[in-house]
Tab-separated table of C-alpha atoms in Angstrom:
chain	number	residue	atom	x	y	z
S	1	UNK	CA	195.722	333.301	80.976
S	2	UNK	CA	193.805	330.349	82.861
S	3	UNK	CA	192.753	333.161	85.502
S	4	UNK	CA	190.898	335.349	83.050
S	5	UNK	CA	187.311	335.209	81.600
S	6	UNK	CA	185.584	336.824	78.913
S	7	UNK	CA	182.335	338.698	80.095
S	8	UNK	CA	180.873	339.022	76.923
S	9	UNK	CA	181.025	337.558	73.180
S	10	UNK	CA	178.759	337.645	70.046
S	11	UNK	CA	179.143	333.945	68.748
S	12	UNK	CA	178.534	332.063	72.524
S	13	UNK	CA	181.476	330.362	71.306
S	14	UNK	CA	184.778	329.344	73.694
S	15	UNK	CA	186.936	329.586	70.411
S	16	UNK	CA	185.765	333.509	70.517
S	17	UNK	CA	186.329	333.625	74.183
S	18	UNK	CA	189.698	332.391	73.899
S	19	UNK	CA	190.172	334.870	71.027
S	20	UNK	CA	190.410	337.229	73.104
S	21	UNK	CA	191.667	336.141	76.035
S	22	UNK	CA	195.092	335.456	73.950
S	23	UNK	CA	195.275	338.767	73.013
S	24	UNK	CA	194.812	340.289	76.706
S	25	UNK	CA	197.593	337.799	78.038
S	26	UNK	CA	200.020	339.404	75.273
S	27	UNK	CA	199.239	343.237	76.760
S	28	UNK	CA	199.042	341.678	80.281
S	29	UNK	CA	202.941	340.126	79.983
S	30	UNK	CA	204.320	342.374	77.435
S	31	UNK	CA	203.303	345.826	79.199
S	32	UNK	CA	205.489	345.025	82.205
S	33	UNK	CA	208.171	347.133	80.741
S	34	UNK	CA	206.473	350.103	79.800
S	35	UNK	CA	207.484	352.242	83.346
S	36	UNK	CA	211.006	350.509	82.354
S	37	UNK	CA	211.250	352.166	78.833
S	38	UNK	CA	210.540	355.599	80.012
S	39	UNK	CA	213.663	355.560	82.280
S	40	UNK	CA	216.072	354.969	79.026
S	41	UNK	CA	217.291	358.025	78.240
S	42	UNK	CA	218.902	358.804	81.479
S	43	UNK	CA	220.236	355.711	81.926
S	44	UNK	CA	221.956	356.172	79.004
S	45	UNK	CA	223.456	359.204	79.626
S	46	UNK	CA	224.868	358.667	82.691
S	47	UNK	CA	226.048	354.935	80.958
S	48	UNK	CA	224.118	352.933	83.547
S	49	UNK	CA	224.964	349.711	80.877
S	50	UNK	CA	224.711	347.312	84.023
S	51	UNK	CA	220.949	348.693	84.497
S	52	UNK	CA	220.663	348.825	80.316
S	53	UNK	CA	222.091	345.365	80.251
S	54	UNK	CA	219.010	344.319	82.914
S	55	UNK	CA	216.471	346.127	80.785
S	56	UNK	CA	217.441	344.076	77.703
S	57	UNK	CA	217.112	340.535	79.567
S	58	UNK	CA	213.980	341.582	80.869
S	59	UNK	CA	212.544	342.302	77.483
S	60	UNK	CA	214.431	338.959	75.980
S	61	UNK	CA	212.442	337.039	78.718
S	62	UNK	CA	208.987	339.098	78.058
S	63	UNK	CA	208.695	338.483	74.569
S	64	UNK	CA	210.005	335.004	75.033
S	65	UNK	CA	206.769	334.698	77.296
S	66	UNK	CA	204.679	336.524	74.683
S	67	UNK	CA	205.748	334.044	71.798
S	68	UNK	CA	204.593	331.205	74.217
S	69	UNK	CA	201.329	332.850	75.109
S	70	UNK	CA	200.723	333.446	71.306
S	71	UNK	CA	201.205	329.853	70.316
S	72	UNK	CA	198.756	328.815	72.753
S	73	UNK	CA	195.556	330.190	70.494
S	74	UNK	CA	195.495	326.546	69.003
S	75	UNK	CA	194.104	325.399	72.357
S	76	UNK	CA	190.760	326.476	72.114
S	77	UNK	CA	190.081	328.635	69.124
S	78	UNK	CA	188.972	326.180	66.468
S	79	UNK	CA	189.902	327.470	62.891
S	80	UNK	CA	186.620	326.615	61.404
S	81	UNK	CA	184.878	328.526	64.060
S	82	UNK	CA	186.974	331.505	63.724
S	83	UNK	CA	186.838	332.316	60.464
S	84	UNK	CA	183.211	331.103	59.872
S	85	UNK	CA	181.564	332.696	62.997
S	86	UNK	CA	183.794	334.930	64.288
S	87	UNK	CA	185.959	336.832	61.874
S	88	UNK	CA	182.646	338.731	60.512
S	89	UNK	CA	181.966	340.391	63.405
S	90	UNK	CA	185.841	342.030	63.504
S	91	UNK	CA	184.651	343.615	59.791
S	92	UNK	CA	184.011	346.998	61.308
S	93	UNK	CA	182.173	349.496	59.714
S	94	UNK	CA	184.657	350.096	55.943
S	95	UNK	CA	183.849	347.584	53.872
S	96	UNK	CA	182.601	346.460	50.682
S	97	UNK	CA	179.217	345.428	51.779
S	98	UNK	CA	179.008	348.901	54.468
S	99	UNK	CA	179.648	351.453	51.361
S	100	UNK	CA	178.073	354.080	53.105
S	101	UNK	CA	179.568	353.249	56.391
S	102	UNK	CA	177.341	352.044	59.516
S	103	UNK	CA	174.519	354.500	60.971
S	104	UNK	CA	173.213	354.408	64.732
S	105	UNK	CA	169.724	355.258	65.533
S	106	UNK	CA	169.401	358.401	67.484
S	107	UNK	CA	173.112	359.489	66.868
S	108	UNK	CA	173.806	361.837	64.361
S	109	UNK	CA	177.102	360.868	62.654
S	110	UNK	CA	178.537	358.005	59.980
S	111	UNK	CA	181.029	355.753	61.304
S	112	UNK	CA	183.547	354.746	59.089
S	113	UNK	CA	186.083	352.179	60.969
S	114	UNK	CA	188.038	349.472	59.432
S	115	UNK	CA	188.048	346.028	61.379
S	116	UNK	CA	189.873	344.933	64.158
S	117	UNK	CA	193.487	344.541	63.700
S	118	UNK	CA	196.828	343.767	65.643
S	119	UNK	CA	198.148	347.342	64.685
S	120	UNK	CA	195.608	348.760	66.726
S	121	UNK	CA	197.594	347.370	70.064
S	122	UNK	CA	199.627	350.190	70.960
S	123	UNK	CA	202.008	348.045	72.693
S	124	UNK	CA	203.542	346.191	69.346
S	125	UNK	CA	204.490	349.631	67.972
S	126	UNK	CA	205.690	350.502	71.379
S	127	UNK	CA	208.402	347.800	70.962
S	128	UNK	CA	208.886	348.512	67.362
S	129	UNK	CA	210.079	351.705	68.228
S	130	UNK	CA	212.542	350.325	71.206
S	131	UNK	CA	214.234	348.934	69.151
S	132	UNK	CA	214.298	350.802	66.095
S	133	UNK	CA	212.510	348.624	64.280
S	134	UNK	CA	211.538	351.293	60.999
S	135	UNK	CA	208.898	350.656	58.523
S	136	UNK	CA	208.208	351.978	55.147
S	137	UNK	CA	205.559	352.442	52.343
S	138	UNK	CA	202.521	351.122	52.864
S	139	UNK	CA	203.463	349.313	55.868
S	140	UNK	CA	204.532	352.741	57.643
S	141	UNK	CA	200.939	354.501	56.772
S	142	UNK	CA	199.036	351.659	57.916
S	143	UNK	CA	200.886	351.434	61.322
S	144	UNK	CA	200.481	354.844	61.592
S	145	UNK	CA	196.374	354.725	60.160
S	146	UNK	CA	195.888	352.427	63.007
S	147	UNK	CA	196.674	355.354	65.910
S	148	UNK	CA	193.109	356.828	65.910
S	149	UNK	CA	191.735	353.326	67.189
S	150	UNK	CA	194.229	353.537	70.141
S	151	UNK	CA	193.553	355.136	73.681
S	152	UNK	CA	194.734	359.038	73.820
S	153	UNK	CA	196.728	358.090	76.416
S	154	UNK	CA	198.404	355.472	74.330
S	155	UNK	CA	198.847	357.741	71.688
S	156	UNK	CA	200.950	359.979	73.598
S	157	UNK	CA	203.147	357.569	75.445
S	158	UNK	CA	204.095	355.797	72.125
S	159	UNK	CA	204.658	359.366	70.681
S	160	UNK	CA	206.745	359.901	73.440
S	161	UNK	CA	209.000	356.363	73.307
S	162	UNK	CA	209.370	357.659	69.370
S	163	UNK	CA	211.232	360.759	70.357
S	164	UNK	CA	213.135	359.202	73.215
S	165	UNK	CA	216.893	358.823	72.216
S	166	UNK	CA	217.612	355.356	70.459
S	167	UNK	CA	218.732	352.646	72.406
S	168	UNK	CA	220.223	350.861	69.484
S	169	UNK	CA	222.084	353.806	68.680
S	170	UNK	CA	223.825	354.564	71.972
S	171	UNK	CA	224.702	350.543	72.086
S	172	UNK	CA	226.233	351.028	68.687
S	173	UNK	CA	228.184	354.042	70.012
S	174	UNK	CA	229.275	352.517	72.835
S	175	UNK	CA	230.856	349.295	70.935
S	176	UNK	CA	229.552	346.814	73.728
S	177	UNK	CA	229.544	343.492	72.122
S	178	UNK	CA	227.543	342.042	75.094
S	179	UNK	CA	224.969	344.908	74.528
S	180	UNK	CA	225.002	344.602	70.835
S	181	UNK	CA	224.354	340.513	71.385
S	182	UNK	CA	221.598	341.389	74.080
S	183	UNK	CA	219.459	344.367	71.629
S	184	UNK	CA	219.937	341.829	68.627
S	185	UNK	CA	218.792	338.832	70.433
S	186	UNK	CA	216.013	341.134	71.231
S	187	UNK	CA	214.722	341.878	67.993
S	188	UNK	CA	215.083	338.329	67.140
S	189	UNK	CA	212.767	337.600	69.133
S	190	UNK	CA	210.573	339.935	68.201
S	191	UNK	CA	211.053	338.276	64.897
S	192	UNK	CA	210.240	335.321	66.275
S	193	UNK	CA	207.163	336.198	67.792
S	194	UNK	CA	205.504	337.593	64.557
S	195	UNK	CA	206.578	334.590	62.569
S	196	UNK	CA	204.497	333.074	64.883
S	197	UNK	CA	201.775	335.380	64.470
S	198	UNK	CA	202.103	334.746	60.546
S	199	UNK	CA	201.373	331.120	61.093
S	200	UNK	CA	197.933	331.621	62.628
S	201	UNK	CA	197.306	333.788	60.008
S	202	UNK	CA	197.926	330.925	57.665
S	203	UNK	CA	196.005	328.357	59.868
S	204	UNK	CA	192.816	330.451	60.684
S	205	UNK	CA	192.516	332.672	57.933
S	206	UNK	CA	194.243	332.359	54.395
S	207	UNK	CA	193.794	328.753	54.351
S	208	UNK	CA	190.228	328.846	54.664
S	209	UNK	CA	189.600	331.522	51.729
S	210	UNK	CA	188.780	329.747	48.484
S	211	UNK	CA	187.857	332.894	46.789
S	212	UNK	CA	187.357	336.566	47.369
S	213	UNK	CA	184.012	336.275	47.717
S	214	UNK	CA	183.331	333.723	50.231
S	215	UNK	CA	183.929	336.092	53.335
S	216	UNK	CA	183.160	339.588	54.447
S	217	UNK	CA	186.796	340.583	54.173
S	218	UNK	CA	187.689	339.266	50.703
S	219	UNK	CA	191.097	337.886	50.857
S	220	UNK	CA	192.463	341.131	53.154
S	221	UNK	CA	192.806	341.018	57.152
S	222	UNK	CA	190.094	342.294	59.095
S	223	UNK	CA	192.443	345.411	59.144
S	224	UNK	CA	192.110	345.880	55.450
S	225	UNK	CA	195.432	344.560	54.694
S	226	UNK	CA	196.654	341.789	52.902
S	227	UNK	CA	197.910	339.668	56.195
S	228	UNK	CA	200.392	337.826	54.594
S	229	UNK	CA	202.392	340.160	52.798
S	230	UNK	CA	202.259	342.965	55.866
S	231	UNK	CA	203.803	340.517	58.111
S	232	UNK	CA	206.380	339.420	55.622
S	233	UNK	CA	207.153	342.645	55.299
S	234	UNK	CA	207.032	343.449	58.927
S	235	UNK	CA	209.467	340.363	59.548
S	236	UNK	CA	212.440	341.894	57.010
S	237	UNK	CA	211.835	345.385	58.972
S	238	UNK	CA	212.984	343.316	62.201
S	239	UNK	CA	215.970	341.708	60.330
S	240	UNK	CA	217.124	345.217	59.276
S	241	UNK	CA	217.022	346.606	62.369
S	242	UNK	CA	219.916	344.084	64.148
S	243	UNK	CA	222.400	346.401	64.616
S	244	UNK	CA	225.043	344.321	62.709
S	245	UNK	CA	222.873	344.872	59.042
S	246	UNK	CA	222.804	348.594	60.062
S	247	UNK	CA	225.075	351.435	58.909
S	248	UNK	CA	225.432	354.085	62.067
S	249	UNK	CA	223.325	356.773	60.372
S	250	UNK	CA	220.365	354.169	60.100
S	251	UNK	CA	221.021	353.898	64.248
């Protein structure tokens, strides 16, 4: 993270820099078991659990890293500055004050994107569907709204991790407590990290909004979503998915 520079910002501001630069650490650490993933399904059949069991501590130890990365945006992105200089600019193009969506001068189309949001990284859903972490209702359509903003590529390989056998399903099979400890203390983790993620929400964003007219987003994420409740909701998804709260044909 100390190695990396942004090239480019709108506000000239470090606490936009830094923004950013959070957010590319997180991909940078947590994509270093994307090759790993793909190799699942065979190891499973062939009940490789010693190479299974190495998977799991690698991801324990990853997201580990990505909690402590996260935590780190207190550093240098200043709250006021944030949501005062820099949140307008992740408004996109669907808004309240863009009815008619955003036009571009020799370029014959309307664009009609929502802000920036989290659920745009492909890599969080990537986990998500590791370890069967399965949302509903709203939450589910959002997640799955937030595809067309991701790299075809990315599309496809998280399409592909989706229709991959279920590791928490073979470890339930299976009836390895070590493996069952390992995948739960996995998605607790997980847990762990968005709770963390729901606290800068609080500290740069819902804090700060006095009414729903003092900012370009109302009182919704720059996704369009009410932050607080999606990640609540997000956080009782991980809790379901230890395997201990769920019933086999759940796994």
């Amino acid at each position: 993270l100390d190695n990396t520079m942004t090239n480019y910002t709108m506000t000239g501001t470090e606490s936009e820099s830094w923004f950013y630069l959070i957010m590319i650490a997180i991909e940078g650490i947590g994509g270093n078991i994307l090759e790993d993933i793909l190799g699942l399904p065979e190891h499973m059949k062939n009940k490789n659990n010693q190479v299974i069991s190495d998977f799991l501590c690698k991801c324990n130890f990853t997201i580990k890293n990505m909690t402590k990365i996260i935590k780190r945006m207190y550093e240098k992105c200043k709250q006021e500055i944030f949501f005062n200089q820099i949140r307008i600019y992740l408004a996109g193009s669907h808004n309240r004050y863009l009815m008619n969506g955003l036009t571009i001068e020799g370029i014959n189309e309307t664009f009609h994107f929502v802000g920036g949001s989290a659920s745009q990284r492909t890599l969080i859903q990537v986990y998500d569907s590791l370890f069967g972490i399965e949302h509903e209702g709203y939450s589910k359509e959002f997640l799955k709204s937030q595809r067309v903003y991701m790299p075809k590529k990315h599309q496809k390989y998280l399409i592909h991790v989706e229709n991959q056998p279920k590791l928490g399903k073979y470890i339930y099979s299976i009836e390895d407590q070590q493996l069952i400890e390992m995948f739960n203390n996995c998605v607790n983790q997980l847990k762990t990290f968005r709770q963390v993620h729901l606290g800068i929400v609080y500290s740069y964003i819902m804090k700060f909004i006095k009414n729903e007219n003092n900012n370009v987003h109302g009182n919704k994420g720059s996704g369009g979503t009410n932050p607080v409740e999606f990640l609540k909701d997000v956080i009782n998804k991980n809790r379901m998915a230890l395997i201990q709260n769920q019933k086999s044909n759940h796994l």
